[in-house]
Backbone as CSV, one residue per row, in Angstrom:
resi,resn,N_x,N_y,N_z,CA_x,CA_y,CA_z,C_x,C_y,C_z
1,MET,73.633,-279.441,-24.744,73.441,-279.891,-23.516,74.073,-279.412,-22.497
2,LYS,75.353,-278.693,-22.982,76.299,-277.303,-21.958,75.622,-276.107,-21.710
3,LYS,74.880,-275.675,-22.551,73.869,-273.956,-22.436,72.741,-274.648,-21.497
4,ARG,72.031,-275.811,-21.880,71.075,-276.275,-20.461,71.526,-276.062,-19.198
5,VAL,72.879,-276.616,-19.257,73.607,-276.550,-18.019,73.709,-275.571,-17.473
6,PHE,74.312,-274.488,-18.273,74.397,-273.592,-17.943,73.592,-272.333,-17.613
7,VAL,72.334,-272.798,-18.158,71.115,-271.875,-18.036,70.528,-272.377,-16.551
8,ILE,70.769,-273.788,-16.454,69.998,-274.150,-14.908,70.339,-273.667,-13.913
9,CYS,72.384,-273.215,-14.053,73.153,-272.817,-13.357,72.672,-271.601,-13.013
10,CYS,72.640,-270.477,-14.368,72.319,-269.402,-13.821,71.222,-269.451,-13.030
11,LEU,69.891,-270.027,-13.604,68.594,-269.809,-12.866,68.845,-270.240,-11.289
12,ALA,69.654,-271.042,-10.806,69.734,-271.749,-9.334,70.189,-270.038,-8.591
13,LEU,71.102,-270.001,-9.459,72.178,-268.809,-8.431,71.225,-267.858,-8.368
14,PHE,70.019,-267.198,-9.388,69.569,-266.338,-9.374,68.226,-266.297,-8.328
15,PHE,67.926,-267.722,-8.368,66.822,-267.885,-7.360,67.317,-267.631,-5.841
16,CYS,69.216,-267.724,-5.740,69.724,-268.301,-4.054,69.922,-266.278,-4.028
17,LEU,70.253,-265.836,-4.973,70.068,-264.696,-4.444,69.245,-263.692,-4.218
18,PHE,68.270,-264.006,-4.773,66.751,-263.790,-4.954,66.090,-263.834,-3.278
19,SER,66.180,-265.297,-3.019,65.233,-265.626,-1.936,66.260,-265.186,-1.003
20,CYS,67.624,-265.026,-0.804,68.109,-264.572,0.652,68.002,-263.068,0.771
21,ASN,68.395,-262.250,-0.887,68.246,-260.951,-0.402,66.406,-260.486,-0.017
22,SER,65.784,-261.604,-0.711,64.549,-261.311,-0.287,63.796,-261.350,1.271
23,LEU,65.170,-262.231,2.310,64.552,-262.678,3.192,65.263,-261.627,4.607
24,ILE,66.246,-260.940,3.676,66.727,-259.827,4.488,66.307,-258.623,4.075
25,SER,65.797,-257.991,3.313,64.630,-256.518,3.181,63.492,-257.232,3.578
26,GLY,63.228,-256.448,2.610,61.397,-256.555,3.265,61.085,-255.740,4.675
27,SER,60.578,-257.288,5.312,59.840,-256.569,6.618,60.673,-256.757,8.080
28,TYR,62.262,-257.395,7.571,63.064,-257.364,8.751,63.713,-256.283,9.090
29,ASN,64.076,-256.327,9.895,64.655,-254.976,10.714,66.165,-256.035,10.936
30,SER,67.094,-254.941,11.310,68.472,-255.672,11.857,69.066,-255.461,13.061
31,VAL,69.787,-255.510,12.979,71.267,-255.093,14.190,72.529,-255.753,13.922
32,ILE,73.562,-255.233,13.603,75.361,-255.589,14.160,74.933,-256.272,15.654
33,LEU,76.177,-257.533,15.846,76.029,-257.870,16.629,77.781,-257.847,16.912
34,THR,77.754,-257.740,18.319,78.867,-257.205,18.989,79.653,-258.356,19.759
35,SER,81.056,-258.523,20.352,81.348,-259.142,20.721,80.938,-259.177,22.343
36,ASP,80.479,-257.923,22.612,79.904,-257.911,24.502,78.455,-258.614,24.414
37,LYS,78.043,-259.310,23.005,76.585,-259.603,22.929,76.653,-261.018,22.961
38,TYR,77.715,-261.775,23.248,78.404,-262.792,22.502,78.976,-263.721,23.970
39,PRO,77.910,-264.418,24.651,78.695,-264.803,25.980,79.048,-266.769,26.014
40,PHE,78.542,-266.857,24.693,78.798,-268.735,24.656,79.851,-269.041,24.409
41,SER,80.646,-268.646,23.714,82.137,-269.235,23.445,82.900,-267.825,22.827
42,ASN,84.127,-268.492,22.429,85.474,-267.903,22.910,85.477,-267.305,21.662
43,ASN,84.530,-267.831,20.495,85.572,-267.707,18.922,84.611,-266.916,18.028
44,TRP,84.687,-265.508,19.238,84.052,-263.996,18.165,85.425,-263.712,17.265
45,SER,86.759,-263.888,17.707,87.501,-263.502,16.791,87.726,-263.825,15.750
46,ASP,87.322,-265.449,15.877,87.412,-265.941,14.180,85.943,-265.782,13.432
47,LEU,85.118,-265.553,14.132,83.856,-264.793,13.623,84.215,-264.102,12.657
48,SER,84.528,-262.751,13.696,84.845,-261.321,13.505,85.886,-260.944,11.842
49,LYS,86.885,-261.862,11.763,87.589,-261.841,10.925,86.862,-262.815,9.327
50,GLU,86.092,-263.245,9.505,84.981,-263.071,8.256,84.164,-262.753,7.894
51,GLY,83.727,-261.440,8.691,82.684,-260.072,8.436,82.234,-260.081,9.791
52,ASN,80.683,-259.337,9.313,79.807,-258.618,10.871,78.660,-260.118,10.799
53,ILE,78.604,-260.047,12.338,77.010,-260.853,12.616,76.181,-259.877,12.466
54,PHE,74.407,-260.189,12.043,73.484,-259.567,12.108,72.588,-260.766,12.875
55,LEU,72.123,-259.792,13.321,70.386,-260.737,13.447,69.382,-259.640,12.972
56,PHE,68.556,-260.475,12.127,67.558,-260.322,11.330,66.545,-260.301,12.454
57,TYR,65.502,-259.301,12.265,64.043,-259.824,12.853,62.917,-259.553,12.504
58,LYS,61.657,-259.817,13.227,60.093,-259.800,12.311,59.931,-259.207,13.630
59,LEU,58.963,-257.966,13.885,58.264,-257.288,14.679,56.899,-257.585,14.885
60,THR,56.116,-257.826,15.098,54.392,-258.003,15.597,53.760,-257.073,16.499
61,ASN,52.723,-256.888,16.677,51.613,-255.866,17.623,50.997,-256.869,18.486
62,LEU,50.927,-257.033,19.278,49.936,-258.349,19.860,49.276,-257.516,21.589
63,ASN,48.087,-257.326,21.280,47.502,-256.463,22.767,48.227,-255.327,22.983
64,GLY,48.783,-254.426,21.983,49.858,-253.438,22.482,51.272,-253.066,22.539
65,THR,51.898,-254.988,22.678,53.459,-255.207,23.127,53.592,-256.159,21.798
66,GLU,54.980,-255.256,21.461,55.614,-255.520,20.433,56.341,-257.114,20.615
67,ILE,56.763,-258.188,19.882,56.917,-259.285,20.138,57.624,-259.458,18.973
68,ILE,58.878,-260.267,18.343,59.408,-260.677,17.606,59.231,-261.989,17.013
69,THR,58.751,-262.526,15.971,57.949,-263.614,15.327,58.950,-264.395,14.659
70,ASN,59.956,-263.557,14.103,61.140,-264.800,13.160,61.912,-263.647,13.359
71,PHE,62.965,-264.642,13.671,64.492,-264.083,13.506,65.436,-265.228,13.223
72,PHE,66.399,-264.688,12.611,67.418,-265.335,12.335,69.323,-264.262,12.119
73,TYR,70.439,-265.184,12.781,71.203,-264.746,12.697,71.965,-264.711,10.829
74,SER,73.132,-263.830,10.796,73.407,-263.830,9.235,74.584,-263.281,9.602
75,LEU,75.745,-264.000,8.776,77.184,-263.278,9.254,77.303,-262.444,7.121
76,LYS,77.706,-261.471,7.285,77.568,-260.764,6.036,79.592,-260.415,6.038
77,THR,79.590,-261.449,4.347,81.262,-261.643,5.084,81.759,-260.595,4.304
78,ASN,83.418,-260.578,4.308,84.019,-259.603,3.662,84.037,-259.232,2.089
79,GLU,83.092,-260.049,1.201,82.717,-260.000,0.255,81.041,-258.959,-0.144
80,ASN,80.961,-258.982,1.335,79.774,-258.685,1.280,78.180,-259.816,0.870
81,GLU,78.747,-260.455,0.822,77.620,-261.353,0.743,76.957,-262.420,2.041
82,PHE,75.928,-262.805,2.111,75.033,-263.035,3.305,74.750,-264.823,3.591
83,VAL,74.939,-264.999,4.509,75.569,-265.851,5.027,74.156,-266.520,6.029
84,TYR,73.408,-267.114,6.053,72.096,-267.985,6.900,73.097,-268.470,7.710
85,LEU,72.484,-268.612,9.065,73.849,-269.422,9.977,72.508,-270.052,11.091
86,GLY,71.234,-269.506,10.661,70.169,-270.405,11.627,69.131,-269.367,12.874
87,GLY,68.063,-269.508,12.975,67.401,-268.827,14.017,65.794,-269.127,14.477
88,PHE,64.956,-268.335,14.646,63.539,-268.984,14.987,62.603,-268.865,13.500
89,ASP,61.430,-269.551,13.380,60.880,-269.790,12.182,59.395,-269.820,13.327
90,SER,58.517,-268.892,13.078,57.108,-269.368,13.584,56.652,-270.527,12.938
91,HIS,56.403,-270.765,11.595,56.050,-272.031,11.497,57.211,-273.571,11.885
92,LYS,58.113,-273.515,12.097,59.304,-274.855,11.846,59.444,-274.772,13.438
93,GLY,59.995,-273.507,14.153,61.012,-273.734,15.390,61.936,-273.042,15.779
94,PHE,62.639,-273.969,15.956,64.279,-273.073,16.127,65.290,-274.541,14.873
95,VAL,65.615,-273.480,13.707,66.437,-274.393,12.948,67.876,-273.760,12.557
96,ASN,68.277,-274.645,12.390,70.179,-274.311,11.917,70.237,-273.577,10.431
97,ASN,71.361,-274.010,9.940,72.030,-273.467,8.527,71.084,-273.897,7.320
98,LYS,70.457,-274.873,7.256,69.690,-275.556,6.354,68.546,-275.631,6.936
99,LYS,68.329,-274.400,7.707,66.249,-274.321,8.014,65.395,-275.874,8.560
100,LYS,66.184,-276.528,9.125,66.090,-277.655,9.781,66.165,-277.490,11.059
101,ASN,65.221,-278.078,11.977,65.401,-278.204,13.207,66.468,-279.051,13.994
102,PHE,66.823,-278.068,15.065,68.092,-278.708,15.303,68.292,-279.153,16.551
103,VAL,67.363,-278.341,17.447,67.133,-278.483,19.151,67.177,-280.167,19.246
104,LYS,67.788,-280.183,20.640,68.248,-281.767,21.198,66.775,-281.603,22.488
105,ARG,66.427,-280.541,23.525,65.559,-280.935,23.609,63.876,-280.594,23.517
106,SER,63.254,-282.050,23.655,62.123,-282.012,23.218,61.017,-280.993,23.522
107,ALA,60.880,-280.266,24.844,60.109,-279.600,24.586,60.264,-278.392,23.949
108,VAL,61.059,-278.079,23.357,61.235,-276.774,22.532,62.091,-277.491,20.601
109,SER,61.532,-278.762,21.065,61.425,-279.488,19.125,60.509,-278.486,18.539
110,SER,60.463,-278.729,16.798,59.426,-278.208,16.392,58.127,-278.936,16.609
111,LYS,58.092,-280.132,17.164,57.195,-281.127,16.834,56.229,-280.798,18.677
112,SER,56.961,-280.331,19.674,56.454,-280.205,20.968,55.303,-279.350,20.742
113,LYS,54.313,-279.517,21.509,52.753,-278.440,22.253,53.321,-277.497,22.221
114,PHE,54.070,-277.119,22.968,54.393,-275.688,23.193,54.961,-274.553,22.341
115,ILE,56.079,-275.933,21.273,55.893,-274.680,19.896,55.094,-274.673,18.854
116,LYS,54.468,-275.469,19.176,53.430,-275.493,17.999,51.942,-274.552,18.347
117,LYS,51.662,-274.618,19.346,50.682,-274.082,20.141,50.847,-272.958,20.848
118,ASP,51.590,-272.992,22.270,51.538,-271.998,23.491,52.271,-270.624,23.149
119,LEU,53.932,-270.833,21.910,54.724,-270.156,21.949,54.077,-269.064,20.912
120,ILE,53.983,-267.488,21.215,53.109,-267.124,19.830,54.569,-265.771,19.560
121,GLY,55.555,-266.200,20.303,56.884,-265.152,19.546,57.899,-265.222,20.383
122,ILE,58.941,-264.109,20.259,60.076,-264.474,21.292,60.361,-262.762,21.711
123,SER,60.134,-262.691,23.272,60.798,-261.741,23.151,62.052,-260.179,22.772
124,LYS,61.349,-259.153,23.284,62.277,-258.151,22.547,63.303,-258.484,23.215
125,LYS,63.567,-258.808,23.963,65.049,-259.117,25.424,66.100,-259.830,24.079
126,LEU,65.438,-260.124,23.400,66.689,-260.265,22.292,67.382,-259.720,21.251
127,LEU,67.458,-258.704,21.874,67.536,-257.582,20.830,68.999,-256.896,22.134
128,ASN,68.993,-257.013,23.164,69.854,-256.867,23.898,70.823,-258.090,24.384
129,ASP,70.048,-259.251,24.506,70.736,-260.494,24.951,70.841,-261.174,23.857
130,PRO,71.112,-261.096,22.302,71.307,-261.717,21.476,70.900,-263.847,20.951
131,PHE,71.643,-263.704,21.935,72.155,-265.480,22.150,71.363,-265.900,23.290
132,VAL,70.346,-265.104,24.275,69.312,-266.133,24.883,68.147,-265.076,24.527
133,ILE,67.445,-266.942,24.096,66.763,-266.584,23.743,64.699,-267.094,24.626
134,ILE,63.991,-266.165,25.072,63.131,-265.983,26.436,61.992,-265.816,24.864
135,GLY,61.000,-266.899,25.064,59.624,-267.115,24.980,58.822,-266.096,25.188
136,VAL,57.272,-265.950,24.675,56.579,-265.057,24.578,55.229,-266.238,24.936
137,VAL,54.180,-266.002,25.897,53.220,-267.203,25.882,52.036,-266.171,26.435
138,GLN,50.616,-266.529,26.267,49.079,-265.922,26.241,48.725,-266.362,27.131
139,ASP,47.862,-265.723,27.929,47.214,-266.484,29.004,45.919,-267.043,27.865
140,SER,45.463,-268.077,28.924,43.862,-268.896,28.581,43.247,-268.053,28.050
141,GLU,42.673,-266.630,28.381,41.991,-265.669,28.089,41.818,-264.605,26.645
142,ASN,43.497,-265.076,26.462,44.156,-264.619,25.635,44.050,-262.618,25.879
143,LYS,44.709,-262.228,27.340,44.643,-261.000,27.953,45.887,-260.396,27.702
144,MET,46.559,-261.621,29.015,47.781,-261.395,29.175,49.135,-261.737,28.490
145,LEU,49.667,-261.524,27.906,51.034,-261.535,27.810,52.088,-262.312,28.738
146,TYR,53.050,-263.439,28.502,54.126,-263.613,29.650,54.902,-263.744,28.856
147,GLU,56.410,-263.721,29.555,57.829,-264.263,28.986,57.963,-265.436,29.707
148,THR,58.620,-266.352,28.970,58.836,-267.814,29.420,60.199,-267.552,30.672
149,GLU,61.045,-268.788,30.769,62.432,-268.558,30.894,63.143,-268.362,30.260
150,SER,64.300,-268.722,29.855,64.977,-269.115,29.139,65.068,-270.375,28.516
151,LEU,64.607,-270.051,26.702,64.112,-271.192,25.885,65.453,-271.891,25.290
152,GLU,66.194,-271.100,25.204,67.466,-271.355,24.312,68.563,-270.968,24.348
153,TYR,69.910,-271.130,24.266,71.198,-270.558,24.806,71.388,-270.961,23.066
154,PHE,72.029,-269.942,22.056,73.358,-270.244,21.328,74.805,-270.087,21.177
155,PHE,75.410,-270.681,20.403,76.192,-270.257,19.844,76.796,-270.588,18.460
156,ILE,77.605,-269.524,17.514,78.087,-269.850,16.166,79.049,-270.316,15.996
157,ASP,78.799,-271.594,15.846,79.920,-273.000,15.175,80.663,-271.915,13.566
158,GLU,81.812,-271.367,14.043,81.981,-270.568,12.867,82.663,-271.523,11.384
159,LYS,82.830,-273.317,12.050,83.554,-273.829,10.496,82.569,-274.090,10.254
160,ASN,81.403,-274.106,10.761,80.086,-275.008,9.784,78.772,-274.076,9.419
161,LYS,79.210,-273.023,10.096,78.300,-271.322,9.618,76.768,-272.088,9.458
162,THR,76.424,-272.322,11.367,75.285,-272.184,12.163,74.879,-271.993,13.200
163,ILE,74.271,-272.027,13.777,73.841,-271.933,15.338,74.176,-273.173,16.215
164,ILE,74.223,-273.416,17.370,74.205,-274.623,18.155,73.701,-274.247,18.856
165,GLU,73.305,-275.277,20.508,72.533,-275.087,21.624,73.776,-275.317,22.161
166,TRP,73.900,-273.722,23.285,74.645,-273.983,24.332,74.135,-274.728,25.697
167,PHE,74.653,-275.076,26.191,73.667,-275.156,27.936,74.995,-275.433,28.206
168,PRO,74.571,-274.762,30.047,75.588,-274.609,30.950,76.002,-275.652,31.254
169,ASP,77.300,-275.577,31.738,77.834,-276.725,32.288,77.318,-276.650,34.364
170,LEU,76.727,-278.394,34.619,75.542,-278.271,36.035,76.998,-279.146,36.991
């Protein structure tokens, strides 16, 4: 019985390591994020004590324009482990560290028509302003690409190791 539990635990650990490394390697590009690109919270010093924050993203070329199809934030701890913090998945929409949709506004929820049918990607402006999410949509004739207004603003909850929506004070 103990051997069976040990083997199951080893297989589970192997699967977790393999799936995280396959996300990080492969077709994803990455940039390390710095405090000057983190405007919506003052917890950067707490985050940086734990390691470095990376933005991993996947590009595709559509009508001669590169757009981001998937992205996620990850904390590379001081022990060289990657912790998934959440991001955008073209099939699921905006997801938290548990890969569950978490946004509060119905217009950008995973069930919205906009996310399911209209949004084709994320603007490459994300690379310069990684916590301000601007979408990319295509006209009805599939000829022109347009950037949306800002869809989301995020910051990182360092205690729960996940991304959180940020809303401006009105």
